[in-house]
Amino acid sequence: MADGRGWGWGEEAHAVELPPHALAFLRETIGAGDVRRSPVALDDVRLPPVALGDRARGRIAAVVGAEHVRDDREARVRHAAGRGYPDLVRLRSGALETAPDAIVWPGSHEEVVELLSTCAQERVAVVPFGGGTSVVGGVEALRGDCAAVIALDLGRMDALLALDERSLTASFEGGLRGPAADALLAARGLTLGHLPQSYEYVSLGGAVATRSAGQASTGFGRIDELLVGVRLAAPAGELELPPRPPSAAGPQLRELVAGSEGVLGVITRVDLRVRPVAPWRYEGWACRSFEEGVEALRALEQHGCAPAVARLSDEEETRLSLALAGSGGLAARAGRLYLRVRGRAQGCLVIVGWSGEPAEVAQARAAANRILRAHGAVALGSPPGEAWARGRFRAPYLRDALLDHGVMAETLETAGQWSGLTALHDAVRDALRDALGARGAAPLVMCHVSHLYPTGASLYFTFLARQQQGSELEQWRAAKHAASDAIAAAGGTITHHHAIGVDHAPWMAGEVGETGLELLRAAKARLDPQGIMNPGKLLERGASAPAA
Amino acid sequence: MADGRGWGWGEEAHAVELPPHALAFLRETIGAGDVRRSPVALDDVRLPPVALGDRARGRIAAVVGAEHVRDDREARVRHAAGRGYPDLVRLRSGALETAPDAIVWPGSHEEVVELLSTCAQERVAVVPFGGGTSVVGGVEALRGDCAAVIALDLGRMDALLALDERSLTASFEGGLRGPAADALLAARGLTLGHLPQSYEYVSLGGAVATRSAGQASTGFGRIDELLVGVRLAAPAGELELPPRPPSAAGPQLRELVAGSEGVLGVITRVDLRVRPVAPWRYEGWACRSFEEGVEALRALEQHGCAPAVARLSDEEETRLSLALAGSGGLAARAGRLYLRVRGRAQGCLVIVGWSGEPAEVAQARAAANRILRAHGAVALGSPPGEAWARGRFRAPYLRDALLDHGVMAETLETAGQWSGLTALHDAVRDALRDALGARGAAPLVMCHVSHLYPTGASLYFTFLARQQQGSELEQWRAAKHAASDAIAAAGGTITHHHAIGVDHAPWMAGEVGETGLELLRAAKARLDPQGIMNPGKLLERGASAPAA
């Protein structure tokens, strides 16, 4: 991330500490929490030497202005990695094997075009860098077979270019961040409605490049459903697709740009649907079991009355949420919740979020509540919902706090058809338990459903385990491979919204077939014949192939 | 079309005749209707000689069985053309410059794979043939630079392969027709909900290949929104994308297959969303003007309460509908409608169709009706709606009847953002009037909006003019070029649901840019390196470039 804490998430002002009861819980459940590990200071981070030659640097500076090129330690560290677990392990240890040789801030589409052409001539790899929040290695400074690598930071390209209030579409430069976009739209009573957990840092171009879902995808649609036009600058051409409603003019090329993760080019403009600002209302429900909860959500979605936000925690996630809430801060609310959920035995927490004009919401909510009750769910009122909404962007800070105490905290996600969803859930949970247990660090594995579709839903797993000091990355790799193999075997997608990056690349052929991969490579060969765009991501099998 | 009347639409049993008052109206408005022209008999159609060599024919027969290869006159005529206006002119005149050298009916995905490989080796072009209903030249038997050309008729591949009732998805072979698919689903209380005007003949693979919208797209989604998986057989590979909910695993390759119009390969399986069968309710409304009607539909869609079917005729289409209804058959209903619309001065007819459980429909309908009334619309009750629903698949028969009387009847369509929709409407209407008027055949030009999206809507134009005997195709080309140029200049898509085929190919570069076209060509080069798949369609600029 270009901002804030160089070794973790966001800003120091929002850092959290684990309270004593949480540490006690971790000690009891996974035998962890007793150590204290601090990240190394920025000045102590070891970086590879700068490999960018003077001529190339001079040509790049001539395109964007010398003041928009940096290669100092701070800029390099801040652009060296995303915020996946392996990134955090490396950043905290201070041992960065890769870092960009320079960071470049172009100011316009035209500058990006010229910059990419220059880099292609100079054999300099380009890593497009938006919010820098990738959790799958998407912004790792890999150079492929190039001589050097730069991070192309889109931070200066943050304008609202056009707003069509009748068509409810807006055109933004690719580097604009979520909150800034919403602030610009708010002046006209509009909002984007795209709320990934990385909302505070995500760039709109990055969201499109990674097919971000957003916590309100059930109601508002994923970013690829909001996308109505796009502009891509590539080393060997430009793709200009103006905002348009659906069409039958051949294959939909927008869909080739969405999810392209920087390997085809740089997204300089996104045209997105916008919507009127409307009040939110969050509520909690308790279901008797995960299976019953899944059936309730399926019914909501297939009857067309799902709320904008719909989340169902499994038994383990529900139990952990209540345990971590403990007797501190959130005690009053969490306590009430806890008691009511206990009445549901091994209950599961559901959070729903409604957005819209009160009269419209009242109608939809009444229909949804009937369905929830028919599936055995019990209303918990607004406190659990409001508590979730307040804390919705805080989980990455909690992960940093867990790392401070030697706890591996990692997330991964998939999606599958409704008919196989609970089997997919069980297969991934069991794979994680087995893989980490076999290494002597039995984990807590929890999961929630958080994005509903008529045909299926997402599963988002969080797992906690005692870090194996000195072999943190091997431990992570064992868990990641086991979970990914289990996902593939159970017919889930290898990623619902985190994207492919480096981490999921070994499973990409299983997802789209060798022919599918070759079609994407054919597109890349056309747009990026020198292969300078984001090497090592999405299309390359990576260092370690999956288990057969 | 493989079935029915060789020179026109559908089956003789459904043929219509123009009543005297309709002929009088045509005489009065466009100076046409006095002649009587019959299509030539099948035996008198002139066909090019069969160019398929014995070796190639023998190898093809070895793949599919000799009984599934034909090259008789009837089969060749029936597979020589779609049902666009130029197709009808040529078929009726009996002068076919192109026709497939053989028609081949494979029975399975594996046979298609082997057939394509054989044809690539033998340099035989392949035109995938589903319902044969293309109105843009999509099934024209062009051979490109191949030695011969076959039509690959998918008629034998008509199975329901799998049904997932919990996920509401079904897998079908590509050649299954719409009504047959619905009959198979009806046994489980389900339906596809995909209802293009060609419904009675359309194949599901063809619908996907051309991004068919369907008359209920506003409520149920276009075919590309229903598509959750697909299998494509290509000369140099297969693309297998199993049914899955949305994912972030790179670009969405399904979207490269949807709209590929046979130039990349043959769609052998489609995985589509299905829905419970539910009752329909159709109603008519009258708006004061097209502009007010457009605003009413925009409000319905942007407030999330649009009906499954929503259509708005402009003043000219409304006037013509009433005039053609005349004093005959539909008199009672049409008369009532007419009187009520007259109260709206230059009124415009709106048809809405609701589908769903009565209680759910009642709620949505109440909200929609409030919006319609707030925009000055007046309810006309169910007769106009039911009349539209009864006649919804009959328009192509009417076109044949008009041709019998020397009247050119052609349709074309586009879509645009709401903010420019009425300007787009006026530009296309004026271009058609000018182009045909300049040739001394002033047309009637009418239009309706029939597919709503949050950001815009479709426009569907029908125009009638006196045929210029002996230069029917030149006349058509002048109108088509003028309308297409006007669409491009006004920012509309060159086709909302008819696809590109041959007729729109000159405007494809304007739609997606040269880079976009080259990306599609790169995909084709990977899947079809010999260029045997549906030559001359989608990606080739065609004989005549658009006006600069």
PDB file of C-alpha atoms in Angstrom, chain B residues 88-257:
ATOM      1  CA  LEU B  88     -35.844 -13.161 -48.659  1.00  0.00           C
ATOM      2  CA  VAL B  89     -35.270 -11.139 -51.823  1.00  0.00           C
ATOM      3  CA  ARG B  90     -32.769 -13.710 -53.085  1.00  0.00           C
ATOM      4  CA  LEU B  91     -34.801 -16.739 -52.031  1.00  0.00           C
ATOM      5  CA  ARG B  92     -37.980 -15.406 -53.584  1.00  0.00           C
ATOM      6  CA  SER B  93     -36.184 -14.561 -56.822  1.00  0.00           C
ATOM      7  CA  GLY B  94     -34.752 -18.065 -56.990  1.00  0.00           C
ATOM      8  CA  ALA B  95     -31.239 -16.776 -57.666  1.00  0.00           C
ATOM      9  CA  LEU B  96     -28.914 -18.091 -54.967  1.00  0.00           C
ATOM     10  CA  GLU B  97     -25.310 -17.183 -55.590  1.00  0.00           C
ATOM     11  CA  THR B  98     -24.199 -19.156 -52.567  1.00  0.00           C
ATOM     12  CA  ALA B  99     -25.396 -22.357 -50.964  1.00  0.00           C
ATOM     13  CA  PRO B 100     -23.675 -24.989 -48.828  1.00  0.00           C
ATOM     14  CA  ASP B 101     -22.085 -27.804 -50.812  1.00  0.00           C
ATOM     15  CA  ALA B 102     -23.364 -30.244 -48.237  1.00  0.00           C
ATOM     16  CA  ILE B 103     -25.351 -30.237 -45.041  1.00  0.00           C
ATOM     17  CA  VAL B 104     -23.978 -32.311 -42.173  1.00  0.00           C
ATOM     18  CA  TRP B 105     -25.799 -33.342 -39.010  1.00  0.00           C
ATOM     19  CA  PRO B 106     -23.354 -34.406 -36.266  1.00  0.00           C
ATOM     20  CA  GLY B 107     -24.817 -36.235 -33.283  1.00  0.00           C
ATOM     21  CA  SER B 108     -22.504 -35.307 -30.427  1.00  0.00           C
ATOM     22  CA  HIS B 109     -19.844 -32.939 -29.166  1.00  0.00           C
ATOM     23  CA  GLU B 110     -17.218 -35.526 -30.049  1.00  0.00           C
ATOM     24  CA  GLU B 111     -18.484 -35.778 -33.607  1.00  0.00           C
ATOM     25  CA  VAL B 112     -18.390 -32.002 -33.938  1.00  0.00           C
ATOM     26  CA  VAL B 113     -14.771 -31.977 -32.731  1.00  0.00           C
ATOM     27  CA  GLU B 114     -13.794 -34.616 -35.248  1.00  0.00           C
ATOM     28  CA  LEU B 115     -15.788 -32.969 -38.018  1.00  0.00           C
ATOM     29  CA  LEU B 116     -14.094 -29.606 -37.491  1.00  0.00           C
ATOM     30  CA  SER B 117     -10.684 -31.223 -37.461  1.00  0.00           C
ATOM     31  CA  THR B 118     -11.498 -33.039 -40.704  1.00  0.00           C
ATOM     32  CA  CYS B 119     -12.831 -29.884 -42.345  1.00  0.00           C
ATOM     33  CA  ALA B 120      -9.722 -27.947 -41.314  1.00  0.00           C
ATOM     34  CA  GLN B 121      -7.548 -30.577 -42.954  1.00  0.00           C
ATOM     35  CA  GLU B 122      -9.682 -30.591 -46.097  1.00  0.00           C
ATOM     36  CA  ARG B 123     -10.025 -26.783 -46.232  1.00  0.00           C
ATOM     37  CA  VAL B 124     -13.796 -26.957 -46.035  1.00  0.00           C
ATOM     38  CA  ALA B 125     -15.522 -23.946 -44.522  1.00  0.00           C
ATOM     39  CA  VAL B 126     -18.112 -24.643 -41.817  1.00  0.00           C
ATOM     40  CA  VAL B 127     -21.242 -22.584 -41.202  1.00  0.00           C
ATOM     41  CA  PRO B 128     -22.858 -23.558 -37.864  1.00  0.00           C
ATOM     42  CA  PHE B 129     -26.614 -23.751 -38.450  1.00  0.00           C
ATOM     43  CA  GLY B 130     -29.131 -23.762 -35.610  1.00  0.00           C
ATOM     44  CA  GLY B 131     -32.595 -22.405 -36.336  1.00  0.00           C
ATOM     45  CA  GLY B 132     -31.414 -20.617 -39.459  1.00  0.00           C
ATOM     46  CA  THR B 133     -33.282 -17.481 -38.395  1.00  0.00           C
ATOM     47  CA  SER B 134     -30.442 -14.942 -38.648  1.00  0.00           C
ATOM     48  CA  VAL B 135     -31.553 -11.627 -40.105  1.00  0.00           C
ATOM     49  CA  VAL B 136     -28.014 -10.307 -40.627  1.00  0.00           C
ATOM     50  CA  GLY B 137     -26.536 -12.921 -42.955  1.00  0.00           C
ATOM     51  CA  GLY B 138     -25.145 -14.983 -40.094  1.00  0.00           C
ATOM     52  CA  VAL B 139     -25.719 -18.334 -41.837  1.00  0.00           C
ATOM     53  CA  GLU B 140     -24.880 -17.264 -45.375  1.00  0.00           C
ATOM     54  CA  ALA B 141     -22.900 -20.068 -47.010  1.00  0.00           C
ATOM     55  CA  LEU B 142     -19.700 -18.113 -47.589  1.00  0.00           C
ATOM     56  CA  ARG B 143     -16.555 -20.167 -48.116  1.00  0.00           C
ATOM     57  CA  GLY B 144     -13.881 -17.505 -47.658  1.00  0.00           C
ATOM     58  CA  ASP B 145     -10.739 -18.922 -49.224  1.00  0.00           C
ATOM     59  CA  CYS B 146     -11.775 -22.537 -48.619  1.00  0.00           C
ATOM     60  CA  ALA B 147     -12.414 -25.107 -51.334  1.00  0.00           C
ATOM     61  CA  ALA B 148     -15.981 -25.807 -50.275  1.00  0.00           C
ATOM     62  CA  VAL B 149     -18.481 -24.964 -47.558  1.00  0.00           C
ATOM     63  CA  ILE B 150     -20.814 -27.079 -45.461  1.00  0.00           C
ATOM     64  CA  ALA B 151     -23.684 -26.159 -43.187  1.00  0.00           C
ATOM     65  CA  LEU B 152     -23.239 -27.881 -39.829  1.00  0.00           C
ATOM     66  CA  ASP B 153     -26.843 -28.393 -38.738  1.00  0.00           C
ATOM     67  CA  LEU B 154     -27.128 -28.944 -34.984  1.00  0.00           C
ATOM     68  CA  GLY B 155     -30.643 -30.349 -35.253  1.00  0.00           C
ATOM     69  CA  ARG B 156     -29.707 -33.761 -33.884  1.00  0.00           C
ATOM     70  CA  MET B 157     -28.034 -32.291 -30.805  1.00  0.00           C
ATOM     71  CA  ASP B 158     -31.190 -31.515 -28.903  1.00  0.00           C
ATOM     72  CA  ALA B 159     -30.847 -33.117 -25.478  1.00  0.00           C
ATOM     73  CA  LEU B 160     -31.324 -31.782 -21.984  1.00  0.00           C
ATOM     74  CA  LEU B 161     -28.012 -32.953 -20.502  1.00  0.00           C
ATOM     75  CA  ALA B 162     -28.429 -31.990 -16.861  1.00  0.00           C
ATOM     76  CA  LEU B 163     -30.794 -30.172 -14.572  1.00  0.00           C
ATOM     77  CA  ASP B 164     -29.801 -28.708 -11.201  1.00  0.00           C
ATOM     78  CA  GLU B 165     -33.066 -27.768  -9.558  1.00  0.00           C
ATOM     79  CA  ARG B 166     -31.489 -26.292  -6.438  1.00  0.00           C
ATOM     80  CA  SER B 167     -29.166 -24.033  -8.407  1.00  0.00           C
ATOM     81  CA  LEU B 168     -31.806 -23.396 -11.083  1.00  0.00           C
ATOM     82  CA  THR B 169     -29.464 -24.215 -13.961  1.00  0.00           C
ATOM     83  CA  ALA B 170     -29.846 -26.588 -16.883  1.00  0.00           C
ATOM     84  CA  SER B 171     -27.379 -27.873 -19.465  1.00  0.00           C
ATOM     85  CA  PHE B 172     -28.594 -28.308 -23.031  1.00  0.00           C
ATOM     86  CA  GLU B 173     -27.044 -29.413 -26.277  1.00  0.00           C
ATOM     87  CA  GLY B 174     -26.562 -26.475 -28.615  1.00  0.00           C
ATOM     88  CA  GLY B 175     -29.101 -27.513 -31.219  1.00  0.00           C
ATOM     89  CA  LEU B 176     -32.120 -27.721 -28.925  1.00  0.00           C
ATOM     90  CA  ARG B 177     -34.940 -25.359 -29.970  1.00  0.00           C
ATOM     91  CA  GLY B 178     -36.662 -22.949 -27.588  1.00  0.00           C
ATOM     92  CA  PRO B 179     -40.074 -24.683 -27.388  1.00  0.00           C
ATOM     93  CA  ALA B 180     -38.478 -28.117 -27.020  1.00  0.00           C
ATOM     94  CA  ALA B 181     -36.284 -26.853 -24.172  1.00  0.00           C
ATOM     95  CA  ASP B 182     -39.305 -25.411 -22.425  1.00  0.00           C
ATOM     96  CA  ALA B 183     -41.242 -28.641 -22.909  1.00  0.00           C
ATOM     97  CA  LEU B 184     -38.427 -30.608 -21.275  1.00  0.00           C
ATOM     98  CA  LEU B 185     -38.250 -28.142 -18.399  1.00  0.00           C
ATOM     99  CA  ALA B 186     -42.013 -27.974 -17.947  1.00  0.00           C
ATOM    100  CA  ALA B 187     -41.966 -31.538 -16.664  1.00  0.00           C
ATOM    101  CA  ARG B 188     -40.198 -30.105 -13.585  1.00  0.00           C
ATOM    102  CA  GLY B 189     -42.260 -26.935 -13.365  1.00  0.00           C
ATOM    103  CA  LEU B 190     -39.458 -24.860 -14.904  1.00  0.00           C
ATOM    104  CA  THR B 191     -38.966 -22.676 -17.961  1.00  0.00           C
ATOM    105  CA  LEU B 192     -36.160 -20.854 -19.719  1.00  0.00           C
ATOM    106  CA  GLY B 193     -37.868 -17.487 -19.982  1.00  0.00           C
ATOM    107  CA  HIS B 194     -36.003 -16.710 -23.194  1.00  0.00           C
ATOM    108  CA  LEU B 195     -38.480 -15.504 -25.783  1.00  0.00           C
ATOM    109  CA  PRO B 196     -36.982 -13.900 -28.876  1.00  0.00           C
ATOM    110  CA  GLN B 197     -39.320 -13.262 -31.800  1.00  0.00           C
ATOM    111  CA  SER B 198     -37.705 -16.309 -33.427  1.00  0.00           C
ATOM    112  CA  TYR B 199     -38.588 -18.404 -30.338  1.00  0.00           C
ATOM    113  CA  GLU B 200     -40.379 -21.132 -32.304  1.00  0.00           C
ATOM    114  CA  TYR B 201     -37.237 -21.900 -34.334  1.00  0.00           C
ATOM    115  CA  VAL B 202     -34.246 -20.542 -32.438  1.00  0.00           C
ATOM    116  CA  SER B 203     -31.615 -22.998 -31.217  1.00  0.00           C
ATOM    117  CA  LEU B 204     -30.131 -22.325 -27.790  1.00  0.00           C
ATOM    118  CA  GLY B 205     -26.595 -22.433 -29.157  1.00  0.00           C
ATOM    119  CA  GLY B 206     -27.589 -19.956 -31.839  1.00  0.00           C
ATOM    120  CA  ALA B 207     -29.167 -17.672 -29.253  1.00  0.00           C
ATOM    121  CA  VAL B 208     -25.906 -17.638 -27.284  1.00  0.00           C
ATOM    122  CA  ALA B 209     -23.795 -17.227 -30.415  1.00  0.00           C
ATOM    123  CA  THR B 210     -25.760 -14.106 -31.321  1.00  0.00           C
ATOM    124  CA  ARG B 211     -26.405 -12.662 -27.846  1.00  0.00           C
ATOM    125  CA  SER B 212     -30.143 -12.926 -28.248  1.00  0.00           C
ATOM    126  CA  ALA B 213     -32.094 -10.647 -25.913  1.00  0.00           C
ATOM    127  CA  GLY B 214     -35.586 -12.136 -25.748  1.00  0.00           C
ATOM    128  CA  GLN B 215     -38.805 -10.193 -25.290  1.00  0.00           C
ATOM    129  CA  ALA B 216     -38.673 -10.666 -21.501  1.00  0.00           C
ATOM    130  CA  SER B 217     -35.060  -9.524 -21.145  1.00  0.00           C
ATOM    131  CA  THR B 218     -36.085  -6.619 -18.946  1.00  0.00           C
ATOM    132  CA  GLY B 219     -37.278  -9.020 -16.285  1.00  0.00           C
ATOM    133  CA  PHE B 220     -35.373 -12.228 -16.934  1.00  0.00           C
ATOM    134  CA  GLY B 221     -32.136 -11.020 -18.505  1.00  0.00           C
ATOM    135  CA  ARG B 222     -30.616 -11.479 -21.939  1.00  0.00           C
ATOM    136  CA  ILE B 223     -29.283 -14.878 -22.955  1.00  0.00           C
ATOM    137  CA  ASP B 224     -25.774 -13.753 -22.011  1.00  0.00           C
ATOM    138  CA  GLU B 225     -27.076 -13.020 -18.497  1.00  0.00           C
ATOM    139  CA  LEU B 226     -28.702 -16.438 -18.337  1.00  0.00           C
ATOM    140  CA  LEU B 227     -25.513 -18.132 -19.499  1.00  0.00           C
ATOM    141  CA  VAL B 228     -23.516 -19.697 -16.647  1.00  0.00           C
ATOM    142  CA  GLY B 229     -21.370 -22.165 -18.589  1.00  0.00           C
ATOM    143  CA  VAL B 230     -20.616 -23.182 -22.146  1.00  0.00           C
ATOM    144  CA  ARG B 231     -18.745 -25.703 -24.246  1.00  0.00           C
ATOM    145  CA  LEU B 232     -17.198 -24.722 -27.543  1.00  0.00           C
ATOM    146  CA  ALA B 233     -15.704 -27.105 -30.081  1.00  0.00           C
ATOM    147  CA  ALA B 234     -13.161 -25.434 -32.330  1.00  0.00           C
ATOM    148  CA  PRO B 235     -10.897 -26.773 -35.067  1.00  0.00           C
ATOM    149  CA  ALA B 236      -7.821 -26.313 -32.843  1.00  0.00           C
ATOM    150  CA  GLY B 237      -9.158 -26.927 -29.361  1.00  0.00           C
ATOM    151  CA  GLU B 238     -12.069 -27.024 -27.001  1.00  0.00           C
ATOM    152  CA  LEU B 239     -13.210 -24.529 -24.446  1.00  0.00           C
ATOM    153  CA  GLU B 240     -14.999 -26.146 -21.503  1.00  0.00           C
ATOM    154  CA  LEU B 241     -16.435 -23.739 -18.962  1.00  0.00           C
ATOM    155  CA  PRO B 242     -18.665 -25.598 -16.510  1.00  0.00           C
ATOM    156  CA  PRO B 243     -21.654 -23.877 -14.878  1.00  0.00           C
ATOM    157  CA  ARG B 244     -20.403 -21.572 -12.128  1.00  0.00           C
ATOM    158  CA  PRO B 245     -21.557 -18.468 -10.307  1.00  0.00           C
ATOM    159  CA  PRO B 246     -19.510 -15.301 -10.904  1.00  0.00           C
ATOM    160  CA  SER B 247     -15.797 -15.466 -10.215  1.00  0.00           C
ATOM    161  CA  ALA B 248     -12.669 -13.311 -10.139  1.00  0.00           C
ATOM    162  CA  ALA B 249     -10.535 -15.902 -11.926  1.00  0.00           C
ATOM    163  CA  GLY B 250      -9.372 -13.646 -14.719  1.00  0.00           C
ATOM    164  CA  PRO B 251     -11.392 -12.333 -17.666  1.00  0.00           C
ATOM    165  CA  GLN B 252     -14.770 -14.007 -18.191  1.00  0.00           C
ATOM    166  CA  LEU B 253     -14.250 -16.309 -21.184  1.00  0.00           C
ATOM    167  CA  ARG B 254     -17.959 -17.181 -21.440  1.00  0.00           C
ATOM    168  CA  GLU B 255     -18.314 -13.623 -22.697  1.00  0.00           C
ATOM    169  CA  LEU B 256     -15.923 -14.392 -25.533  1.00  0.00           C
ATOM    170  CA  VAL B 257     -18.111 -17.306 -26.655  1.00  0.00           C
TER     171      VAL B 257
END
